[in-house]
Amino acid sequence: MSTGQIRRGSRPAAKKSPTGRGRPPDSSKREAIVAAAAESFFVQGFAASSIEQIAASAGVSKVTVYNHFGDKRALFAAAVECECEKMRGYFSIDTQLSGSSIGERLTAIGEAMVAFLSQPKMVQFERRVAAETEHEPEIGHAFLKAGPWRMKAAFSAFLAFANERGELKIADPELAAEQFASMCKGMGDLERRFGAVPDSADNSRRIAGAVEMFLNAYAPETSDPADFSDRE
């Protein structure tokens, strides 16, 4: 094959400006690409989504997509990160300094987490990722790295800050983050994956119980045990 030929299926070469440097990425185009990618990945899955189709939905060229993200897997990670950003506000230090109690903040986090995971598109997306991971394990790793592991790190930092402020007494914030998330999800997480309709009353009961147990387990020595049993 001559040097003038381009291999079929190869990545298009990015165009450069006369100075030899690429133009700065256009943030509006990036947002449009990520939005189109999220829609495609969450509805069709990774394998069935194509760069060409995503580019067309975003109103940009295929080359523009590659210039922003490099490859399909990086675009997938960006789409997952963007979706999970909707949860990150609950873990911010500003939220912790808002004047609400640690129990109220943990309840808000539990409610937001369960609502986020209960979205039909999220349930469908997790099923597709799990199925595709059977054939391509890297997809599962990319999902964990861009989504769940980032959320765990953010929540762990939230708990570590609460520990520093004396609101909680936690030796291992990462383990505590896993414990709280697991208690909030309970059997509801498994039931959703297998088609059961989420029950809001059950979700509320799980979350209230999770907050009560968590605060009782990690309350500072000077604090009285928490009681959320009457929370509706």
CSV table of N, CA, C and O in Angstrom, one decimal, residues 27-86:
chain,number,residue,atom,x,y,z
A,27,SER,N,-16.1,24.7,23.3
A,27,SER,CA,-16.8,24.1,24.4
A,27,SER,C,-18.2,23.7,24.0
A,27,SER,O,-18.8,22.7,24.5
A,28,SER,N,-18.9,24.6,23.2
A,28,SER,CA,-20.3,24.3,22.8
A,28,SER,C,-20.3,23.0,21.9
A,28,SER,O,-21.3,22.2,22.1
A,29,LYS,N,-19.4,22.8,21.1
A,29,LYS,CA,-19.3,21.6,20.3
A,29,LYS,C,-19.1,20.4,21.1
A,29,LYS,O,-19.7,19.3,21.0
A,30,ARG,N,-18.2,20.5,22.1
A,30,ARG,CA,-17.9,19.4,23.0
A,30,ARG,C,-19.2,19.0,23.8
A,30,ARG,O,-19.5,17.8,23.9
A,31,GLU,N,-19.9,20.0,24.3
A,31,GLU,CA,-21.1,19.7,25.0
A,31,GLU,C,-22.1,19.0,24.1
A,31,GLU,O,-22.8,18.1,24.6
A,32,ALA,N,-22.2,19.5,22.9
A,32,ALA,CA,-23.2,18.8,22.0
A,32,ALA,C,-22.8,17.4,21.7
A,32,ALA,O,-23.6,16.5,21.6
A,33,ILE,N,-21.5,17.1,21.5
A,33,ILE,CA,-21.0,15.8,21.3
A,33,ILE,C,-21.3,14.9,22.5
A,33,ILE,O,-21.7,13.7,22.3
A,34,VAL,N,-21.0,15.4,23.7
A,34,VAL,CA,-21.2,14.6,24.9
A,34,VAL,C,-22.7,14.2,25.1
A,34,VAL,O,-23.0,13.1,25.4
A,35,ALA,N,-23.5,15.2,24.8
A,35,ALA,CA,-25.0,15.0,24.9
A,35,ALA,C,-25.4,14.0,23.9
A,35,ALA,O,-26.2,13.1,24.3
A,36,ALA,N,-25.0,14.1,22.7
A,36,ALA,CA,-25.4,13.1,21.7
A,36,ALA,C,-24.8,11.7,22.0
A,36,ALA,O,-25.5,10.7,21.8
A,37,ALA,N,-23.6,11.7,22.5
A,37,ALA,CA,-23.0,10.4,22.9
A,37,ALA,C,-23.7,9.7,24.1
A,37,ALA,O,-24.0,8.5,24.1
A,38,ALA,N,-24.1,10.5,25.1
A,38,ALA,CA,-24.8,10.0,26.2
A,38,ALA,C,-26.1,9.4,25.8
A,38,ALA,O,-26.5,8.3,26.2
A,39,GLU,N,-26.8,10.1,24.9
A,39,GLU,CA,-28.1,9.6,24.4
A,39,GLU,C,-27.9,8.3,23.7
A,39,GLU,O,-28.7,7.3,23.9
A,40,SER,N,-26.9,8.2,22.9
A,40,SER,CA,-26.7,7.0,22.1
A,40,SER,C,-26.2,5.8,23.0
A,40,SER,O,-26.7,4.7,22.9
A,41,PHE,N,-25.2,6.1,23.8
A,41,PHE,CA,-24.7,5.0,24.7
A,41,PHE,C,-25.7,4.5,25.6
A,41,PHE,O,-25.8,3.3,25.9
A,42,PHE,N,-26.5,5.4,26.2
A,42,PHE,CA,-27.5,5.0,27.2
A,42,PHE,C,-28.7,4.3,26.6
A,42,PHE,O,-29.3,3.4,27.3
A,43,VAL,N,-29.0,4.6,25.4
A,43,VAL,CA,-30.2,3.9,24.7
A,43,VAL,C,-29.7,2.7,23.9
A,43,VAL,O,-30.4,1.6,24.0
A,44,GLN,N,-28.6,2.8,23.1
A,44,GLN,CA,-28.3,1.8,22.2
A,44,GLN,C,-27.1,0.9,22.8
A,44,GLN,O,-26.9,-0.2,22.3
A,45,GLY,N,-26.4,1.4,23.8
A,45,GLY,CA,-25.2,0.7,24.2
A,45,GLY,C,-24.0,1.1,23.5
A,45,GLY,O,-24.0,1.8,22.5
A,46,PHE,N,-22.8,0.6,24.0
A,46,PHE,CA,-21.5,1.0,23.5
A,46,PHE,C,-21.3,0.4,22.1
A,46,PHE,O,-20.9,1.1,21.2
A,47,ALA,N,-21.5,-0.9,22.0
A,47,ALA,CA,-21.2,-1.6,20.7
A,47,ALA,C,-22.1,-1.1,19.6
A,47,ALA,O,-21.6,-0.9,18.4
A,48,ALA,N,-23.3,-0.8,19.8
A,48,ALA,CA,-24.2,-0.4,18.7
A,48,ALA,C,-24.1,1.1,18.4
A,48,ALA,O,-24.7,1.6,17.4
A,49,SER,N,-23.4,1.9,19.2
A,49,SER,CA,-23.2,3.3,18.9
A,49,SER,C,-21.9,3.5,18.0
A,49,SER,O,-20.9,2.8,18.2
A,50,SER,N,-22.0,4.4,17.1
A,50,SER,CA,-20.9,4.7,16.2
A,50,SER,C,-20.5,6.2,16.3
A,50,SER,O,-21.4,7.0,16.5
A,51,ILE,N,-19.3,6.5,16.0
A,51,ILE,CA,-18.8,7.8,16.0
A,51,ILE,C,-19.5,8.6,14.9
A,51,ILE,O,-19.9,9.8,15.1
A,52,GLU,N,-19.8,8.0,13.8
A,52,GLU,CA,-20.4,8.7,12.7
A,52,GLU,C,-21.8,9.1,13.1
A,52,GLU,O,-22.2,10.3,12.8
A,53,GLN,N,-22.6,8.2,13.7
A,53,GLN,CA,-23.9,8.6,14.1
A,53,GLN,C,-24.0,9.6,15.2
A,53,GLN,O,-24.8,10.5,15.2
A,54,ILE,N,-23.0,9.5,16.2
A,54,ILE,CA,-22.9,10.5,17.2
A,54,ILE,C,-22.6,11.9,16.7
A,54,ILE,O,-23.2,12.9,17.0
A,55,ALA,N,-21.6,11.9,15.7
A,55,ALA,CA,-21.2,13.2,15.1
A,55,ALA,C,-22.4,13.8,14.4
A,55,ALA,O,-22.7,15.0,14.5
A,56,ALA,N,-23.2,13.0,13.7
A,56,ALA,CA,-24.3,13.5,12.9
A,56,ALA,C,-25.4,14.1,13.9
A,56,ALA,O,-26.0,15.2,13.6
A,57,SER,N,-25.6,13.4,15.0
A,57,SER,CA,-26.6,13.9,16.0
A,57,SER,C,-26.2,15.2,16.6
A,57,SER,O,-27.0,16.0,17.0
A,58,ALA,N,-24.8,15.3,16.8
A,58,ALA,CA,-24.3,16.5,17.4
A,58,ALA,C,-24.1,17.7,16.4
A,58,ALA,O,-23.8,18.8,16.8
A,59,GLY,N,-24.3,17.4,15.2
A,59,GLY,CA,-24.2,18.4,14.1
A,59,GLY,C,-22.7,18.8,13.9
A,59,GLY,O,-22.4,20.0,13.5
A,60,VAL,N,-21.8,17.9,14.1
A,60,VAL,CA,-20.4,18.1,13.8
A,60,VAL,C,-19.8,17.0,12.9
A,60,VAL,O,-20.5,16.1,12.6
A,61,SER,N,-18.6,17.2,12.5
A,61,SER,CA,-17.9,16.2,11.7
A,61,SER,C,-17.3,15.1,12.5
A,61,SER,O,-17.1,15.3,13.7
A,62,LYS,N,-17.0,14.0,11.9
A,62,LYS,CA,-16.4,12.9,12.6
A,62,LYS,C,-15.0,13.3,13.1
A,62,LYS,O,-14.6,12.9,14.2
A,63,VAL,N,-14.3,14.1,12.3
A,63,VAL,CA,-13.0,14.6,12.7
A,63,VAL,C,-13.1,15.4,13.9
A,63,VAL,O,-12.2,15.3,14.8
A,64,THR,N,-14.1,16.2,14.1
A,64,THR,CA,-14.3,17.1,15.3
A,64,THR,C,-14.4,16.2,16.5
A,64,THR,O,-13.8,16.5,17.6
A,65,VAL,N,-15.1,15.1,16.4
A,65,VAL,CA,-15.3,14.2,17.5
A,65,VAL,C,-13.9,13.7,17.9
A,65,VAL,O,-13.6,13.6,19.1
A,66,TYR,N,-13.1,13.2,17.0
A,66,TYR,CA,-11.8,12.7,17.3
A,66,TYR,C,-10.9,13.7,17.8
A,66,TYR,O,-10.1,13.5,18.7
A,67,ASN,N,-11.0,14.9,17.4
A,67,ASN,CA,-10.2,16.0,17.9
A,67,ASN,C,-10.4,16.3,19.4
A,67,ASN,O,-9.5,16.6,20.1
A,68,HIS,N,-11.7,16.1,19.8
A,68,HIS,CA,-12.0,16.4,21.1
A,68,HIS,C,-11.7,15.2,22.1
A,68,HIS,O,-11.4,15.4,23.2
A,69,PHE,N,-11.9,14.0,21.6
A,69,PHE,CA,-11.9,12.8,22.5
A,69,PHE,C,-10.9,11.7,22.1
A,69,PHE,O,-10.6,10.9,22.9
A,70,GLY,N,-10.4,11.7,20.9
A,70,GLY,CA,-9.4,10.7,20.5
A,70,GLY,C,-10.0,9.4,20.1
A,70,GLY,O,-9.6,9.0,19.0
A,71,ASP,N,-10.9,8.8,20.8
A,71,ASP,CA,-11.4,7.5,20.4
A,71,ASP,C,-12.8,7.3,21.1
A,71,ASP,O,-13.2,8.1,21.9
A,72,LYS,N,-13.4,6.3,20.7
A,72,LYS,CA,-14.8,6.0,21.1
A,72,LYS,C,-14.9,5.7,22.6
A,72,LYS,O,-15.8,6.1,23.3
A,73,ARG,N,-13.9,5.0,23.2
A,73,ARG,CA,-13.9,4.7,24.6
A,73,ARG,C,-13.7,6.0,25.4
A,73,ARG,O,-14.4,6.1,26.5
A,74,ALA,N,-12.9,6.9,25.0
A,74,ALA,CA,-12.8,8.2,25.7
A,74,ALA,C,-14.1,9.0,25.7
A,74,ALA,O,-14.4,9.6,26.7
A,75,LEU,N,-14.8,8.9,24.6
A,75,LEU,CA,-16.0,9.6,24.5
A,75,LEU,C,-17.1,8.9,25.4
A,75,LEU,O,-17.9,9.6,26.0
A,76,PHE,N,-17.0,7.6,25.5
A,76,PHE,CA,-17.9,6.9,26.4
A,76,PHE,C,-17.7,7.3,27.8
A,76,PHE,O,-18.6,7.6,28.6
A,77,ALA,N,-16.4,7.4,28.2
A,77,ALA,CA,-16.1,7.8,29.6
A,77,ALA,C,-16.6,9.2,29.9
A,77,ALA,O,-17.1,9.5,31.0
A,78,ALA,N,-16.4,10.1,28.9
A,78,ALA,CA,-16.9,11.5,29.1
A,78,ALA,C,-18.4,11.6,29.2
A,78,ALA,O,-18.9,12.3,30.0
A,79,ALA,N,-19.1,10.7,28.5
A,79,ALA,CA,-20.6,10.7,28.6
A,79,ALA,C,-21.0,10.2,30.0
A,79,ALA,O,-21.9,10.7,30.6
A,80,VAL,N,-20.3,9.2,30.5
A,80,VAL,CA,-20.7,8.6,31.8
A,80,VAL,C,-20.3,9.7,32.9
A,80,VAL,O,-21.1,9.9,33.8
A,81,GLU,N,-19.2,10.3,32.8
A,81,GLU,CA,-18.8,11.4,33.7
A,81,GLU,C,-19.8,12.5,33.8
A,81,GLU,O,-20.1,13.0,34.8
A,82,CYS,N,-20.2,12.9,32.6
A,82,CYS,CA,-21.2,14.0,32.5
A,82,CYS,C,-22.5,13.6,33.2
A,82,CYS,O,-23.1,14.5,33.9
A,83,GLU,N,-23.0,12.4,33.0
A,83,GLU,CA,-24.2,12.0,33.7
A,83,GLU,C,-24.0,11.9,35.2
A,83,GLU,O,-24.9,12.4,36.0
A,84,CYS,N,-22.9,11.5,35.7
A,84,CYS,CA,-22.6,11.4,37.1
A,84,CYS,C,-22.3,12.7,37.8
A,84,CYS,O,-22.4,12.9,39.0
A,85,GLU,N,-22.0,13.7,37.0
A,85,GLU,CA,-21.8,15.1,37.5
A,85,GLU,C,-23.1,15.6,38.2
A,85,GLU,O,-23.1,16.4,39.1
A,86,LYS,N,-24.3,15.0,37.8
A,86,LYS,CA,-25.5,15.5,38.4
A,86,LYS,C,-25.6,15.1,39.9
A,86,LYS,O,-26.4,15.7,40.6
